[in-house]
Coordinates of N, CA and C and ligand atoms in Angstrom, one line a residue:
M9 N 30.8 40.8 -14.9 CA 29.5 40.2 -15.4 C 29.9 38.8 -16.1
A10 N 29.3 37.8 -15.6 CA 29.6 36.5 -16.2 C 28.6 36.2 -17.4
G11 N 28.6 35.0 -17.9 CA 27.7 34.6 -19.0 C 28.2 35.3 -20.3
A12 N 27.4 35.4 -21.3 CA 27.8 36.1 -22.5 C 26.5 36.7 -23.1
F13 N 26.7 37.9 -23.6 CA 25.6 38.7 -24.2 C 25.9 38.8 -25.7
I14 N 25.0 38.2 -26.5 CA 25.2 38.2 -27.9 C 24.0 38.9 -28.6
T15 N 24.2 39.9 -29.4 CA 23.1 40.5 -30.0 C 23.1 40.3 -31.5
F16 N 21.8 40.3 -32.1 CA 21.6 40.1 -33.5 C 21.1 41.3 -34.1
E17 N 21.7 41.8 -35.1 CA 21.3 43.1 -35.7 C 21.3 43.0 -37.2
G18 N 20.6 44.0 -37.8 CA 20.6 44.1 -39.3 C 19.3 44.8 -39.7
I19 N 19.2 45.1 -41.0 CA 18.0 45.8 -41.4 C 16.8 44.8 -41.4
D20 N 15.6 45.3 -41.5 CA 14.4 44.5 -41.5 C 14.5 43.5 -42.7
G21 N 14.2 42.2 -42.5 CA 14.2 41.3 -43.6 C 15.6 40.6 -43.8
C22 N 16.5 40.9 -42.9 CA 17.9 40.3 -43.1 C 18.0 38.9 -42.6
G23 N 17.0 38.4 -41.9 CA 17.0 37.0 -41.5 C 17.5 36.7 -40.1
K24 N 17.8 37.8 -39.3 CA 18.4 37.6 -38.0 C 17.6 36.8 -37.0
S25 N 16.2 37.0 -37.1 CA 15.4 36.3 -36.1 C 15.4 34.8 -36.3
T26 N 15.4 34.4 -37.6 CA 15.4 33.0 -37.9 C 16.7 32.4 -37.4
Q27 N 17.8 33.1 -37.6 CA 19.1 32.6 -37.2 C 19.2 32.6 -35.7
L28 N 18.6 33.5 -35.0 CA 18.6 33.5 -33.6 C 17.9 32.2 -33.0
R29 N 16.8 31.9 -33.6 CA 16.0 30.7 -33.2 C 16.9 29.4 -33.4
I30 N 17.5 29.4 -34.6 CA 18.3 28.1 -34.9 C 19.5 28.0 -34.0
L31 N 20.2 29.1 -33.7 CA 21.3 29.1 -32.8 C 20.9 28.7 -31.4
A32 N 19.8 29.2 -31.0 CA 19.3 28.9 -29.6 C 19.1 27.4 -29.5
S33 N 18.5 26.8 -30.5 CA 18.2 25.3 -30.4 C 19.5 24.5 -30.6
E34 N 20.4 25.0 -31.4 CA 21.8 24.3 -31.5 C 22.5 24.4 -30.2
L35 N 22.4 25.5 -29.5 CA 23.1 25.6 -28.3 C 22.5 24.7 -27.2
R36 N 21.2 24.7 -27.2 CA 20.5 23.8 -26.2 C 20.8 22.4 -26.4
V37 N 20.9 21.9 -27.6 CA 21.3 20.6 -27.9 C 22.7 20.3 -27.3
R38 N 23.6 21.3 -27.3 CA 24.9 21.2 -26.7 C 24.9 21.5 -25.2
R39 N 23.8 21.6 -24.6 CA 23.6 21.8 -23.2 C 24.2 23.1 -22.7
V40 N 24.2 24.1 -23.6 CA 24.5 25.5 -23.2 C 23.2 26.1 -22.6
E41 N 23.3 26.8 -21.5 CA 22.1 27.5 -20.9 C 21.9 28.8 -21.6
V42 N 20.8 28.8 -22.4 CA 20.5 29.9 -23.3 C 19.2 30.7 -22.9
V43 N 19.3 32.0 -23.0 CA 18.1 32.8 -22.8 C 17.9 33.6 -24.1
T44 N 16.7 33.5 -24.7 CA 16.5 34.3 -25.9 C 15.5 35.5 -25.5
T45 N 15.8 36.6 -26.2 CA 15.0 37.8 -25.9 C 15.1 38.7 -27.0
R46 N 14.3 39.9 -26.9 CA 14.4 40.8 -28.0 C 14.1 42.2 -27.6
E47 N 14.4 43.2 -28.5 CA 14.0 44.6 -28.3 C 13.4 45.1 -29.6
P48 N 12.3 45.8 -29.5 CA 11.6 46.1 -28.3 C 10.8 44.8 -27.9
G49 N 10.4 44.7 -26.6 CA 9.5 43.7 -26.2 C 10.1 42.5 -25.4
G50 N 11.2 42.7 -24.8 CA 11.8 41.6 -24.0 C 11.2 41.5 -22.6
T51 N 10.4 42.4 -22.2 CA 9.8 42.3 -20.8 C 8.3 42.5 -21.0
S52 N 7.6 42.3 -19.8 CA 6.1 42.5 -19.9 C 5.7 44.0 -20.3
L53 N 6.4 44.9 -19.6 CA 6.2 46.3 -20.0 C 6.6 46.5 -21.5
G54 N 7.7 45.9 -21.8 CA 8.3 46.1 -23.2 C 7.3 45.6 -24.3
R55 N 6.6 44.5 -24.0 CA 5.6 44.0 -25.0 C 4.5 45.0 -25.2
K56 N 4.1 45.7 -24.2 CA 3.1 46.8 -24.4 C 3.7 47.9 -25.2
L57 N 4.9 48.3 -24.8 CA 5.6 49.4 -25.6 C 5.7 49.0 -27.0
R58 N 6.1 47.7 -27.3 CA 6.3 47.2 -28.6 C 5.1 47.4 -29.5
A59 N 4.0 46.9 -28.9 CA 2.7 47.0 -29.6 C 2.4 48.4 -30.1
A60 N 2.6 49.4 -29.2 CA 2.3 50.8 -29.5 C 3.3 51.3 -30.5
L61 N 4.6 51.0 -30.3 CA 5.6 51.5 -31.2 C 5.5 51.1 -32.6
L62 N 5.1 49.8 -32.8 CA 5.2 49.2 -34.2 C 3.8 49.2 -34.9
D63 N 2.8 49.8 -34.2 CA 1.5 49.8 -34.8 C 1.5 50.7 -36.0
V64 N 1.1 50.1 -37.2 CA 1.2 50.9 -38.4 C 0.2 52.0 -38.4
D65 N -0.9 52.0 -37.6 CA -1.9 53.0 -37.6 C -1.6 54.1 -36.6
E66 N -0.5 54.0 -35.8 CA -0.1 55.0 -34.8 C 0.8 56.0 -35.4
Q67 N 0.5 57.3 -35.1 CA 1.4 58.4 -35.5 C 2.4 58.7 -34.4
V68 N 3.6 58.1 -34.5 CA 4.5 58.3 -33.4 C 5.5 59.4 -33.8
D69 N 5.6 60.4 -32.9 CA 6.6 61.4 -33.2 C 8.0 60.8 -33.0
P70 N 8.9 61.2 -33.9 CA 10.3 60.6 -33.8 C 11.0 60.7 -32.5
L71 N 10.8 61.9 -31.8 CA 11.4 62.0 -30.4 C 10.7 61.1 -29.4
A72 N 9.4 60.9 -29.5 CA 8.7 60.0 -28.7 C 9.2 58.6 -29.0
E73 N 9.4 58.3 -30.2 CA 9.9 56.9 -30.6 C 11.3 56.7 -30.0
L74 N 12.2 57.7 -30.1 CA 13.5 57.5 -29.5 C 13.4 57.2 -28.0
F75 N 12.5 57.9 -27.3 CA 12.4 57.7 -25.9 C 11.8 56.4 -25.5
V76 N 10.8 56.0 -26.3 CA 10.1 54.7 -26.0 C 11.1 53.5 -26.2
F77 N 11.9 53.6 -27.3 CA 12.9 52.5 -27.5 C 13.8 52.5 -26.3
A78 N 14.2 53.7 -25.8 CA 15.1 53.8 -24.6 C 14.5 53.3 -23.4
A79 N 13.2 53.6 -23.2 CA 12.4 53.1 -22.0 C 12.3 51.6 -22.0
D80 N 12.0 51.0 -23.2 CA 12.0 49.6 -23.4 C 13.3 48.9 -23.0
R81 N 14.4 49.6 -23.4 CA 15.7 49.1 -23.1 C 16.1 49.2 -21.6
A82 N 15.7 50.3 -21.0 CA 16.1 50.5 -19.6 C 15.4 49.3 -18.8
Q83 N 14.2 49.0 -19.1 CA 13.4 48.0 -18.4 C 14.1 46.6 -18.7
H84 N 14.4 46.4 -19.9 CA 15.0 45.1 -20.4 C 16.3 44.8 -19.7
V85 N 17.2 45.9 -19.7 CA 18.5 45.7 -19.1 C 18.4 45.3 -17.6
R86 N 17.6 46.1 -16.9 CA 17.5 45.9 -15.4 C 16.7 44.7 -15.0
Q87 N 15.6 44.4 -15.7 CA 14.7 43.4 -15.3 C 15.1 42.0 -15.8
H88 N 15.8 42.0 -17.0 CA 16.0 40.7 -17.7 C 17.4 40.4 -18.0
L89 N 18.1 41.4 -18.6 CA 19.5 41.1 -19.1 C 20.5 40.9 -18.0
L90 N 20.5 41.8 -17.1 CA 21.5 41.8 -16.0 C 21.3 40.5 -15.1
P91 N 20.1 40.2 -14.7 CA 19.9 39.0 -13.9 C 20.3 37.7 -14.7
A92 N 20.0 37.6 -16.0 CA 20.3 36.5 -16.8 C 21.9 36.3 -16.9
L93 N 22.5 37.4 -17.1 CA 24.0 37.4 -17.2 C 24.6 37.0 -15.9
A94 N 24.1 37.6 -14.8 CA 24.6 37.3 -13.5 C 24.4 35.8 -13.2
A95 N 23.4 35.1 -13.8 CA 23.2 33.7 -13.6 C 24.0 32.9 -14.6
N96 N 25.0 33.5 -15.3 CA 25.9 32.9 -16.2 C 25.3 32.3 -17.4
K97 N 24.2 32.9 -17.8 CA 23.5 32.4 -19.1 C 24.1 33.0 -20.3
V98 N 23.9 32.3 -21.4 CA 24.2 32.9 -22.7 C 22.9 33.6 -23.2
V99 N 23.0 34.9 -23.3 CA 21.8 35.6 -23.7 C 21.9 36.0 -25.2
L100 N 20.8 35.6 -25.9 CA 20.8 36.0 -27.3 C 19.7 37.0 -27.5
S101 N 20.0 38.2 -27.9 CA 19.0 39.3 -28.0 C 18.8 39.7 -29.5
D102 N 17.5 39.6 -29.9 CA 17.1 40.1 -31.3 C 17.1 41.6 -31.2
R103 N 18.1 42.3 -31.6 CA 18.3 43.7 -31.5 C 18.7 44.2 -30.1
Y104 N 19.4 45.3 -30.1 CA 19.8 46.0 -28.8 C 20.2 47.4 -29.2
A105 N 21.1 48.0 -28.4 CA 21.4 49.5 -28.6 C 21.9 49.9 -30.0
D106 N 22.6 49.0 -30.7 CA 23.0 49.4 -32.0 C 21.9 49.8 -32.9
A107 N 20.7 49.2 -32.6 CA 19.5 49.5 -33.5 C 19.1 50.9 -33.3
T108 N 19.2 51.5 -32.1 CA 18.9 52.9 -31.9 C 19.9 53.8 -32.6
V109 N 21.1 53.4 -32.5 CA 22.1 54.3 -33.3 C 21.8 54.2 -34.8
A110 N 21.5 53.0 -35.3 CA 21.2 52.9 -36.7 C 19.8 53.5 -37.1
Y111 N 18.8 53.1 -36.4 CA 17.4 53.5 -36.8 C 17.1 55.0 -36.4
Q112 N 17.3 55.3 -35.1 CA 16.9 56.6 -34.7 C 18.0 57.6 -35.0
G113 N 19.3 57.2 -34.9 CA 20.4 58.1 -35.2 C 20.5 58.3 -36.8
A114 N 20.9 57.3 -37.5 CA 21.1 57.5 -38.9 C 19.7 57.5 -39.7
G115 N 18.8 56.7 -39.3 CA 17.5 56.6 -40.0 C 16.7 57.9 -39.8
R116 N 16.4 58.2 -38.6 CA 15.6 59.4 -38.3 C 16.4 60.7 -38.3
G117 N 17.7 60.6 -38.1 CA 18.6 61.8 -38.2 C 18.8 62.5 -36.8
F118 N 18.6 61.8 -35.7 CA 18.9 62.4 -34.4 C 20.4 62.5 -34.2
D119 N 20.8 63.6 -33.5 CA 22.2 63.9 -33.3 C 22.9 62.6 -32.6
R120 N 24.0 62.3 -33.1 CA 24.8 61.2 -32.7 C 25.1 61.2 -31.2
A121 N 25.5 62.4 -30.7 CA 25.9 62.5 -29.3 C 24.6 62.3 -28.4
L122 N 23.5 62.9 -28.8 CA 22.2 62.7 -28.0 C 21.9 61.2 -28.0
V123 N 22.0 60.5 -29.1 CA 21.6 59.1 -29.1 C 22.6 58.3 -28.2
Q124 N 23.8 58.6 -28.3 CA 24.8 57.9 -27.5 C 24.5 58.1 -26.0
E125 N 24.1 59.4 -25.7 CA 23.9 59.7 -24.3 C 22.6 58.9 -23.7
L126 N 21.6 58.8 -24.6 CA 20.4 58.1 -24.2 C 20.7 56.6 -24.1
V127 N 21.5 56.1 -25.0 CA 21.9 54.7 -25.0 C 22.7 54.4 -23.7
Q128 N 23.6 55.3 -23.4 CA 24.4 55.1 -22.2 C 23.5 55.1 -20.9
L129 N 22.5 56.0 -20.9 CA 21.6 56.1 -19.8 C 20.7 54.8 -19.7
A130 N 20.2 54.4 -20.8 CA 19.3 53.2 -20.8 C 20.0 51.9 -20.4
T131 N 21.2 51.8 -21.0 CA 21.9 50.5 -20.8 C 22.7 50.5 -19.5
G132 N 23.0 51.7 -18.9 CA 23.9 51.7 -17.8 C 25.3 51.2 -18.1
G133 N 25.6 51.3 -19.4 CA 26.9 50.8 -19.9 C 27.0 49.4 -20.3
L134 N 25.9 48.6 -20.2 CA 26.0 47.2 -20.6 C 26.1 47.1 -22.1
K135 N 27.2 46.5 -22.5 CA 27.5 46.3 -24.0 C 27.5 44.9 -24.3
P136 N 27.1 44.5 -25.5 CA 27.2 43.1 -26.0 C 28.6 42.7 -26.0
D137 N 28.8 41.4 -25.7 CA 30.2 40.8 -25.8 C 30.4 40.5 -27.3
L138 N 29.4 40.2 -28.0 CA 29.5 39.8 -29.4 C 28.2 40.3 -30.1
T139 N 28.4 40.9 -31.3 CA 27.2 41.3 -32.1 C 27.3 40.7 -33.5
L140 N 26.3 40.0 -33.9 CA 26.3 39.5 -35.3 C 25.4 40.4 -36.1
L141 N 26.1 41.0 -37.1 CA 25.4 41.9 -38.0 C 25.1 41.2 -39.3
F142 N 23.8 40.9 -39.6 CA 23.4 40.2 -40.8 C 23.2 41.3 -41.9
D143 N 24.2 41.3 -42.8 CA 24.2 42.4 -43.8 C 23.5 41.9 -45.1
L144 N 22.6 42.7 -45.6 CA 21.9 42.5 -46.8 C 21.6 43.8 -47.5
S145 N 21.6 43.8 -48.8 CA 21.3 45.1 -49.5 C 19.8 45.4 -49.3
V146 N 19.5 46.7 -49.4 CA 18.1 47.1 -49.2 C 17.1 46.5 -50.2
P147 N 17.5 46.4 -51.5 CA 16.6 45.7 -52.5 C 16.4 44.3 -52.1
E148 N 17.4 43.6 -51.7 CA 17.3 42.2 -51.3 C 16.4 42.0 -50.1
S149 N 16.6 42.9 -49.1 CA 15.7 42.8 -47.9 C 14.3 43.1 -48.3
A150 N 14.1 44.0 -49.2 CA 12.7 44.4 -49.6 C 11.9 43.2 -50.2
V151 N 12.7 42.4 -50.9 CA 12.0 41.2 -51.4 C 11.4 40.4 -50.3
R152 N 12.2 40.2 -49.2 CA 11.8 39.4 -48.1 C 10.7 40.1 -47.3
T153 N 10.8 41.4 -47.1 CA 9.8 42.1 -46.3 C 8.5 42.2 -47.1
R154 N 8.6 42.3 -48.4 CA 7.3 42.3 -49.2 C 6.4 41.1 -48.9
K155 N 7.1 40.0 -48.8 CA 6.3 38.8 -48.4 C 5.6 39.0 -47.1
R156 N 6.3 39.6 -46.2 CA 5.6 39.9 -44.9 C 4.4 40.8 -45.0
V157 N 4.6 41.8 -45.9 CA 3.6 42.8 -46.1 C 2.3 42.1 -46.6
A158 N 2.6 41.2 -47.6 CA 1.5 40.4 -48.1 C 0.8 39.6 -47.1
L159 N 1.6 39.1 -46.1 CA 1.0 38.3 -45.0 C 0.5 39.1 -43.8
K160 N 0.7 40.4 -44.0 CA 0.3 41.4 -43.0 C 1.1 41.3 -41.7
H161 N 2.3 40.7 -41.8 CA 3.2 40.6 -40.7 C 4.2 41.8 -40.6
T162 N 3.7 43.0 -41.1 CA 4.6 44.1 -41.2 C 4.5 45.0 -40.0
D163 N 5.5 45.9 -39.8 CA 5.4 46.9 -38.7 C 5.7 48.3 -39.3
R164 N 5.5 49.3 -38.4 CA 5.6 50.7 -38.8 C 7.0 51.1 -39.4
L165 N 8.1 50.4 -38.9 CA 9.4 50.7 -39.4 C 9.7 50.0 -40.7
D166 N 9.1 48.8 -40.9 CA 9.3 48.0 -42.1 C 8.9 48.8 -43.3
I167 N 7.9 49.7 -43.2 CA 7.3 50.4 -44.4 C 8.0 51.7 -44.6
E168 N 9.1 52.0 -43.9 CA 9.9 53.2 -44.3 C 10.5 53.0 -45.7
D169 N 10.9 54.1 -46.3 CA 11.4 53.9 -47.7 C 12.8 53.4 -47.8
A170 N 13.2 53.2 -49.1 CA 14.6 52.6 -49.3 C 15.7 53.5 -48.8
E171 N 15.5 54.8 -48.9 CA 16.6 55.7 -48.4 C 16.8 55.5 -46.9
F172 N 15.7 55.4 -46.2 CA 15.8 55.2 -44.7 C 16.6 54.0 -44.4
H173 N 16.2 52.9 -45.1 CA 16.8 51.6 -44.8 C 18.3 51.6 -45.3
T174 N 18.6 52.3 -46.3 CA 20.0 52.5 -46.7 C 20.8 53.2 -45.7
R175 N 20.3 54.2 -45.1 CA 21.0 54.9 -44.0 C 21.2 54.0 -42.8
V176 N 20.2 53.2 -42.5 CA 20.3 52.3 -41.4 C 21.4 51.2 -41.7
R177 N 21.3 50.7 -42.9 CA 22.4 49.7 -43.2 C 23.8 50.3 -43.1
N178 N 23.9 51.4 -43.7 CA 25.3 52.1 -43.7 C 25.7 52.3 -42.3
A179 N 24.8 52.7 -41.4 CA 25.2 53.0 -40.0 C 25.6 51.7 -39.3
Y180 N 24.9 50.6 -39.6 CA 25.3 49.4 -39.0 C 26.8 49.0 -39.4
L181 N 27.0 49.2 -40.8 CA 28.3 48.8 -41.3 C 29.4 49.7 -40.7
E182 N 29.1 51.0 -40.4 CA 30.0 51.9 -39.8 C 30.3 51.4 -38.3
I183 N 29.3 51.0 -37.6 CA 29.5 50.5 -36.3 C 30.5 49.3 -36.3
A184 N 30.3 48.4 -37.3 CA 31.1 47.2 -37.4 C 32.6 47.6 -37.7
R185 N 32.7 48.6 -38.6 CA 34.1 49.1 -38.9 C 34.8 49.7 -37.6
A186 N 34.0 50.4 -36.8 CA 34.5 51.0 -35.6 C 34.8 50.0 -34.5
E187 N 34.1 48.9 -34.5 CA 34.3 48.0 -33.4 C 34.4 46.6 -33.9
P188 N 35.4 46.3 -34.7 CA 35.5 45.0 -35.4 C 35.7 43.8 -34.5
D189 N 36.1 44.0 -33.3 CA 36.3 42.9 -32.3 C 34.9 42.4 -31.8
R190 N 34.0 43.4 -31.6 CA 32.7 43.1 -31.1 C 31.7 42.7 -32.2
V191 N 31.8 43.4 -33.3 CA 30.7 43.3 -34.3 C 31.3 42.5 -35.5
R192 N 30.6 41.3 -35.7 CA 31.1 40.5 -36.9 C 30.0 40.6 -37.9
V193 N 30.4 40.9 -39.1 CA 29.5 41.0 -40.3 C 29.3 39.7 -41.0
I194 N 28.0 39.3 -41.1 CA 27.7 38.1 -41.8 C 26.9 38.4 -43.1
D195 N 27.4 37.8 -44.2 CA 26.7 38.0 -45.5 C 25.4 37.2 -45.4
A196 N 24.3 38.0 -45.4 CA 23.0 37.4 -45.2 C 22.3 37.0 -46.5
R197 N 23.1 37.1 -47.7 CA 22.4 36.7 -49.0 C 22.3 35.2 -49.1
N198 N 23.1 34.5 -48.3 CA 23.1 33.0 -48.5 C 21.8 32.4 -48.0
S199 N 21.7 31.1 -48.2 CA 20.6 30.3 -47.7 C 20.6 30.3 -46.2
V200 N 19.5 29.9 -45.6 CA 19.4 29.8 -44.1 C 20.5 28.9 -43.6
P201 N 20.6 27.6 -44.1 CA 21.6 26.7 -43.6 C 23.1 27.3 -43.8
E202 N 23.3 27.9 -44.9 CA 24.7 28.4 -45.2 C 25.0 29.6 -44.2
T203 N 24.0 30.4 -43.9 CA 24.2 31.5 -43.0 C 24.4 30.9 -41.6
Q204 N 23.6 29.9 -41.3 CA 23.7 29.3 -40.0 C 25.1 28.7 -39.7
E205 N 25.7 28.2 -40.8 CA 27.1 27.7 -40.6 C 28.1 28.8 -40.3
L206 N 27.9 30.0 -40.9 CA 28.7 31.1 -40.6 C 28.5 31.6 -39.2
V207 N 27.3 31.5 -38.7 CA 27.0 31.9 -37.3 C 27.7 30.9 -36.4
M208 N 27.6 29.6 -36.6 CA 28.3 28.6 -35.7 C 29.8 28.8 -35.7
D209 N 30.4 29.2 -36.9 CA 31.8 29.3 -37.0 C 32.3 30.5 -36.1
I210 N 31.4 31.4 -35.9 CA 31.8 32.6 -35.0 C 31.5 32.3 -33.6
V211 N 30.3 31.8 -33.3 CA 29.8 31.7 -32.0 C 30.5 30.6 -31.2
M212 N 30.7 29.4 -31.8 CA 31.2 28.3 -31.0 C 32.6 28.6 -30.4
P213 N 33.6 29.1 -31.3 CA 34.9 29.4 -30.7 C 34.8 30.5 -29.7
F214 N 33.9 31.5 -29.9 CA 33.7 32.6 -28.9 C 33.3 32.0 -27.6
L215 N 32.3 31.1 -27.6 CA 31.8 30.5 -26.3 C 32.9 29.6 -25.7
R216 N 33.7 28.9 -26.5 CA 34.7 28.1 -26.0 C 35.8 28.9 -25.3
D217 N 36.2 30.0 -25.9 CA 37.2 30.9 -25.3 C 36.7 31.5 -24.0
R218 N 35.4 31.6 -23.8 CA 34.9 32.2 -22.5 C 34.5 31.1 -21.5
G219 N 34.9 29.8 -21.9 CA 34.6 28.7 -21.0 C 33.1 28.3 -20.8
L220 N 32.3 28.7 -21.8 CA 30.9 28.4 -21.7 C 30.5 27.2 -22.6
W221 N 31.5 26.7 -23.3 CA 31.2 25.5 -24.1 C 32.6 24.8 -24.3
S222 N 32.6 23.4 -24.2 CA 33.8 22.7 -24.5 C 33.7 21.6 -25.4
Ligands
TYD530 P1 12.3 43.6 -35.0 O1 11.7 43.0 -33.8 O2 13.6 43.2 -35.4 O3 11.2 43.4 -36.2 P2 10.9 42.1 -36.9 O4 10.7 41.0 -35.9 O5 9.6 42.5 -37.6 O6 12.0 41.9 -37.9 O7 12.3 45.2 -34.8 C1 11.2 45.9 -34.8 C2 11.5 47.3 -35.4 O8 11.9 48.2 -34.4 C3 12.5 47.3 -36.5 O9 12.0 47.9 -37.7 C4 13.6 48.1 -36.0 C5 13.0 48.9 -35.0 N1 13.9 49.4 -33.9 C6 14.3 50.7 -33.8 O10 14.0 51.5 -34.7 N2 15.1 51.1 -32.8 C7 15.5 50.3 -31.8 O11 16.2 50.7 -30.9 C8 15.1 48.9 -31.9 C9 15.5 47.9 -30.8 C10 14.3 48.5 -32.9

C-alpha cells in the first residue's frame, strides 16, 4: 500500500482536530496531496451512524455501540481509506481503531481479545503508518470540553465521567508504550502553535523518509 496513513488520537478535548486541520493546510502549502477524514463519520453511511451514535438523547447499548463503531470503520476502510492510499495520498484521520481499544475496550470494559478481533475484522488489517497521540490530563481536557458543553457542541461520549476518561487516557498511553515506533505521544498542554511545531517535527521527517515530501 502506497501513500501514508496518519491517525490522530487522544481523549475528548485534547486538541487533535484543530491540529489535524492545521497540518492539512501546512501540507497543502507544501504541495503534498492530502485527504482528511474522521471516525466515526468518514463516509456517507458513516455520517448517519455518527449522528445516531453521538446523540446525547439516544440510549445506546454498549455492545451496539461497539458494533456501530466497527460498522462505521468497515465502510470507511473499504470505501475511502484503501482507495485514497492506493492513489498515493497522505491520509489524515481524526481517530481510528485505537479509539475502539481505548473507549470501548478500556472505557466500557469490553474484553480485549473481543475488541481486537472486531478491529481486525473491520480494518482487514489496515494499520496506521503513524499515530499522533495528543496526551492531556483528564482535568485539563475537562476545562476544554466544558466550553463545548456551554456551546452545546458536546456529544454522548464527551459527557462520560472522569473515571471513564482516565481509563481511556491510560489505554492510549499503554498502546503508545506497546508500539513506540508507530505511536508518538505529543504533550497537548502547550499552546496550539507550540503543539503544531511538535507535530511538524514528527510528520515532516516521516514523510521525507517515505518519499512523499522533499
Ligand atoms: P470525535 O469525532 O473525536 O469527537 P469530537 O470531534 O467531538 O472531538 O469522536 C467522537 C466520539 O466518539 C469521541 O467521544 C470518541 C468516540 N469514539 C469511540 O468511542 N470509539 C471509536 O472507535 C471512535 C472512532 C470514536
